[in-house]
């Protein structure tokens, strides 16, 4: 298999007492190793359901999800789910602790991560002593401890205020590039998608199908970052293109 992830003809419906709700209707796309892909779509179209299917919290009604051999997914949500009674270090160590991997290597690895991503002064702080941005970095590092090959990010910045959102997008981008991770970001924020993604997949309203895929190529002075992307000359044209797709439901 040449793709890291293939989603083939994926369909899914929820069944409740009120009846059946078809949420995903023959969804097709793939993701290459090292890509940063964003998925945008109207609220309630089935984006979170799609991620739950990709990480096997739900099973497809039809179609398939093929993840490369021995590849793992990691999940990061809007709410950071840090445990308030544990320190930053202990929150990050939670996954390995549950898997009974405790070692000197592990504590060195966590300390390196804390230093690399500007949390070393907060090793023993509780989550309520961290800023919104720091909490999201800690949550991302915790997710990375399980060494996922594909990061699934479900609107991870939407609970943050605008300014924090901009700086956290840059931080998360830095961390993911530095750790050479492949990422699938769900967002309803068009600018966020353009500023971060190599490719944008646009979903239709429910039941979601793939309406369009757009490769994002921006000219940035120096190396591309989400922040610099926003002032690239092509940004506005991409915005209009995605906006038009999202607002033309034929
Ligand atoms: N557990 C559930 N049972 C029944 N319907 C659900 C359930 N979860 C989500 N839905 C419905 O499925 C649709 C898609 O939900 P979701 O995937 O959360 O959308 P999105 O993340 O794009 O906003 C929505 O209409 C929602 O109400
Ligand atoms: Mg959602």
Short mmCIF file of N, CA and C in Angstrom, two decimals, residues 63-138:
data_model
loop_
_atom_site.label_atom_id
_atom_site.label_comp_id
_atom_site.label_asym_id
_atom_site.label_seq_id
_atom_site.Cartn_x
_atom_site.Cartn_y
_atom_site.Cartn_z
N UNK A 63 -17.80 -0.02 3.12
CA UNK A 63 -16.54 0.62 2.77
C UNK A 63 -15.45 0.21 3.74
N UNK A 64 -14.25 0.79 3.57
CA UNK A 64 -13.16 0.37 4.45
C UNK A 64 -12.19 1.51 4.74
N UNK A 65 -11.47 1.31 5.84
CA UNK A 65 -10.42 2.24 6.24
C UNK A 65 -9.15 1.43 6.31
N UNK A 66 -8.16 1.80 5.50
CA UNK A 66 -6.93 1.02 5.48
C UNK A 66 -5.78 1.90 5.95
N UNK A 67 -5.21 1.51 7.09
CA UNK A 67 -4.06 2.23 7.64
C UNK A 67 -2.84 1.36 7.34
N UNK A 68 -1.72 1.99 6.95
CA UNK A 68 -0.50 1.25 6.61
C UNK A 68 -0.13 0.24 7.70
N UNK A 69 0.64 -0.77 7.32
CA UNK A 69 1.03 -1.83 8.25
C UNK A 69 1.65 -1.28 9.52
N UNK A 70 1.20 -1.80 10.64
CA UNK A 70 1.73 -1.44 11.95
C UNK A 70 1.68 0.05 12.25
N UNK A 71 0.77 0.77 11.58
CA UNK A 71 0.68 2.21 11.83
C UNK A 71 -0.40 2.47 12.88
N UNK A 72 -0.14 3.51 13.69
CA UNK A 72 -1.07 3.80 14.78
C UNK A 72 -1.61 5.22 14.64
N UNK A 73 -2.83 5.43 15.17
CA UNK A 73 -3.37 6.78 15.18
C UNK A 73 -3.35 7.34 16.60
N UNK A 74 -3.31 8.66 16.70
CA UNK A 74 -3.43 9.34 17.99
C UNK A 74 -4.49 10.41 17.82
N UNK A 75 -5.20 10.73 18.89
CA UNK A 75 -6.39 11.57 18.80
C UNK A 75 -6.22 12.79 19.70
N UNK A 76 -6.50 13.96 19.16
CA UNK A 76 -6.49 15.16 20.00
C UNK A 76 -7.77 15.94 19.77
N UNK A 77 -8.42 16.32 20.87
CA UNK A 77 -9.75 16.90 20.79
C UNK A 77 -9.75 18.38 21.17
N UNK A 78 -10.90 18.98 20.99
CA UNK A 78 -11.10 20.38 21.35
C UNK A 78 -10.83 20.61 22.85
N UNK A 79 -11.37 19.71 23.66
CA UNK A 79 -11.14 19.78 25.09
C UNK A 79 -9.86 18.98 25.35
N UNK A 80 -8.97 19.52 26.21
CA UNK A 80 -7.68 18.84 26.32
C UNK A 80 -7.72 17.60 27.22
N UNK A 81 -8.76 17.46 28.04
CA UNK A 81 -8.91 16.30 28.92
C UNK A 81 -7.67 16.05 29.79
N UNK A 82 -6.98 17.12 30.18
CA UNK A 82 -5.89 16.93 31.14
C UNK A 82 -6.52 16.66 32.50
N UNK A 83 -5.88 15.81 33.28
CA UNK A 83 -6.42 15.50 34.61
C UNK A 83 -5.93 16.55 35.59
N UNK A 84 -6.88 17.25 36.20
CA UNK A 84 -6.55 18.43 37.01
C UNK A 84 -5.69 18.10 38.24
N UNK A 85 -5.79 16.87 38.71
CA UNK A 85 -5.04 16.53 39.94
C UNK A 85 -3.64 16.01 39.65
N UNK A 86 -3.29 15.91 38.39
CA UNK A 86 -1.95 15.45 38.03
C UNK A 86 -1.11 16.61 37.50
N UNK A 87 0.20 16.55 37.73
CA UNK A 87 1.08 17.58 37.19
C UNK A 87 1.19 17.41 35.67
N UNK A 88 1.78 18.41 35.01
CA UNK A 88 2.01 18.33 33.57
C UNK A 88 2.76 17.03 33.24
N UNK A 89 3.85 16.81 33.99
CA UNK A 89 4.65 15.61 33.75
C UNK A 89 3.80 14.35 33.89
N UNK A 90 3.02 14.28 34.96
CA UNK A 90 2.22 13.08 35.24
C UNK A 90 1.09 12.90 34.22
N UNK A 91 0.58 14.02 33.69
CA UNK A 91 -0.43 13.92 32.64
C UNK A 91 0.18 13.30 31.39
N UNK A 92 1.39 13.77 31.06
CA UNK A 92 2.04 13.27 29.84
C UNK A 92 2.45 11.80 30.00
N UNK A 93 2.78 11.43 31.24
CA UNK A 93 3.22 10.06 31.50
C UNK A 93 2.06 9.07 31.61
N UNK A 94 0.83 9.58 31.49
CA UNK A 94 -0.34 8.73 31.75
C UNK A 94 -0.43 7.51 30.83
N UNK A 95 -0.27 7.74 29.52
CA UNK A 95 -0.38 6.64 28.55
C UNK A 95 0.63 5.53 28.84
N UNK A 96 1.92 5.88 28.88
CA UNK A 96 2.93 4.86 29.19
C UNK A 96 2.70 4.19 30.54
N UNK A 97 2.18 4.98 31.52
CA UNK A 97 1.93 4.43 32.86
C UNK A 97 0.85 3.34 32.78
N UNK A 98 -0.20 3.61 32.02
CA UNK A 98 -1.27 2.63 31.88
C UNK A 98 -0.74 1.39 31.16
N UNK A 99 0.17 1.62 30.19
CA UNK A 99 0.75 0.49 29.45
C UNK A 99 1.90 -0.15 30.23
N UNK A 100 2.08 0.29 31.51
CA UNK A 100 3.13 -0.23 32.39
C UNK A 100 4.53 -0.08 31.81
N UNK A 101 4.78 1.00 31.06
CA UNK A 101 6.16 1.24 30.60
C UNK A 101 6.71 2.36 31.45
N UNK A 102 7.38 2.01 32.52
CA UNK A 102 8.02 3.10 33.21
C UNK A 102 9.52 2.82 33.21
N UNK A 103 10.27 3.81 32.80
CA UNK A 103 11.71 3.59 32.71
C UNK A 103 12.40 4.94 32.77
N UNK A 104 13.71 4.89 32.93
CA UNK A 104 14.51 6.09 32.93
C UNK A 104 14.38 6.77 31.57
N UNK A 105 14.39 5.94 30.50
CA UNK A 105 14.26 6.46 29.12
C UNK A 105 13.03 7.32 28.99
N UNK A 106 11.95 6.80 29.58
CA UNK A 106 10.66 7.48 29.47
C UNK A 106 10.74 8.86 30.11
N UNK A 107 11.31 8.92 31.31
CA UNK A 107 11.33 10.20 31.98
C UNK A 107 12.26 11.16 31.25
N UNK A 108 13.34 10.63 30.64
CA UNK A 108 14.20 11.52 29.84
C UNK A 108 13.46 12.04 28.62
N UNK A 109 12.68 11.14 28.02
CA UNK A 109 11.95 11.52 26.82
C UNK A 109 10.94 12.63 27.13
N UNK A 110 10.24 12.46 28.24
CA UNK A 110 9.26 13.49 28.61
C UNK A 110 9.96 14.81 28.90
N UNK A 111 11.06 14.74 29.64
CA UNK A 111 11.77 15.99 29.96
C UNK A 111 12.29 16.68 28.71
N UNK A 112 12.76 15.90 27.72
CA UNK A 112 13.21 16.51 26.46
C UNK A 112 12.05 17.21 25.76
N UNK A 113 10.90 16.52 25.72
CA UNK A 113 9.72 17.12 25.09
C UNK A 113 9.34 18.41 25.81
N UNK A 114 9.34 18.37 27.16
CA UNK A 114 8.95 19.56 27.93
C UNK A 114 9.90 20.72 27.64
N UNK A 115 11.20 20.41 27.50
CA UNK A 115 12.18 21.46 27.19
C UNK A 115 11.99 21.96 25.77
N UNK A 116 11.88 21.03 24.81
CA UNK A 116 11.75 21.44 23.40
C UNK A 116 10.52 22.30 23.17
N UNK A 117 9.47 22.04 23.91
CA UNK A 117 8.22 22.74 23.62
C UNK A 117 7.81 23.69 24.75
N UNK A 118 8.81 24.28 25.35
CA UNK A 118 8.64 25.41 26.29
C UNK A 118 7.70 25.11 27.45
N UNK A 119 7.84 23.91 28.00
CA UNK A 119 7.03 23.62 29.19
C UNK A 119 7.90 23.19 30.36
N UNK A 120 9.23 23.33 30.21
CA UNK A 120 10.11 22.80 31.25
C UNK A 120 9.91 23.48 32.61
N UNK A 121 9.53 24.76 32.59
CA UNK A 121 9.27 25.43 33.86
C UNK A 121 7.96 25.00 34.51
N UNK A 122 7.20 24.20 33.78
CA UNK A 122 5.85 23.84 34.27
C UNK A 122 5.70 22.34 34.48
N UNK A 123 6.86 21.67 34.60
CA UNK A 123 6.87 20.22 34.76
C UNK A 123 5.97 19.77 35.92
N UNK A 124 6.08 20.48 37.04
CA UNK A 124 5.33 20.05 38.23
C UNK A 124 4.09 20.90 38.50
N UNK A 125 3.71 21.71 37.50
CA UNK A 125 2.51 22.54 37.67
C UNK A 125 1.27 21.72 37.35
N UNK A 126 0.15 22.09 37.98
CA UNK A 126 -1.13 21.45 37.67
C UNK A 126 -1.74 22.15 36.46
N UNK A 127 -2.61 21.46 35.72
CA UNK A 127 -3.19 22.07 34.51
C UNK A 127 -3.79 23.45 34.73
N UNK A 128 -4.42 23.68 35.91
CA UNK A 128 -5.05 25.00 36.09
C UNK A 128 -4.04 26.14 36.24
N UNK A 129 -2.75 25.79 36.33
CA UNK A 129 -1.72 26.84 36.37
C UNK A 129 -1.17 27.13 34.97
N UNK A 130 -1.64 26.39 33.97
CA UNK A 130 -1.14 26.57 32.60
C UNK A 130 -2.09 27.46 31.80
N UNK A 131 -1.52 28.18 30.81
CA UNK A 131 -2.36 28.96 29.90
C UNK A 131 -3.04 28.00 28.93
N UNK A 132 -4.06 28.51 28.21
CA UNK A 132 -4.76 27.69 27.23
C UNK A 132 -3.81 27.06 26.22
N UNK A 133 -2.86 27.87 25.76
CA UNK A 133 -1.88 27.38 24.78
C UNK A 133 -1.00 26.28 25.35
N UNK A 134 -0.54 26.49 26.60
CA UNK A 134 0.31 25.48 27.24
C UNK A 134 -0.45 24.17 27.43
N UNK A 135 -1.71 24.29 27.80
CA UNK A 135 -2.53 23.08 28.01
C UNK A 135 -2.61 22.28 26.71
N UNK A 136 -2.83 22.99 25.58
CA UNK A 136 -2.93 22.28 24.31
C UNK A 136 -1.58 21.63 23.94
N UNK A 137 -0.47 22.32 24.24
CA UNK A 137 0.85 21.71 23.97
C UNK A 137 1.05 20.47 24.82
N UNK A 138 0.65 20.57 26.10
CA UNK A 138 0.79 19.40 26.99
C UNK A 138 -0.07 18.24 26.48
#
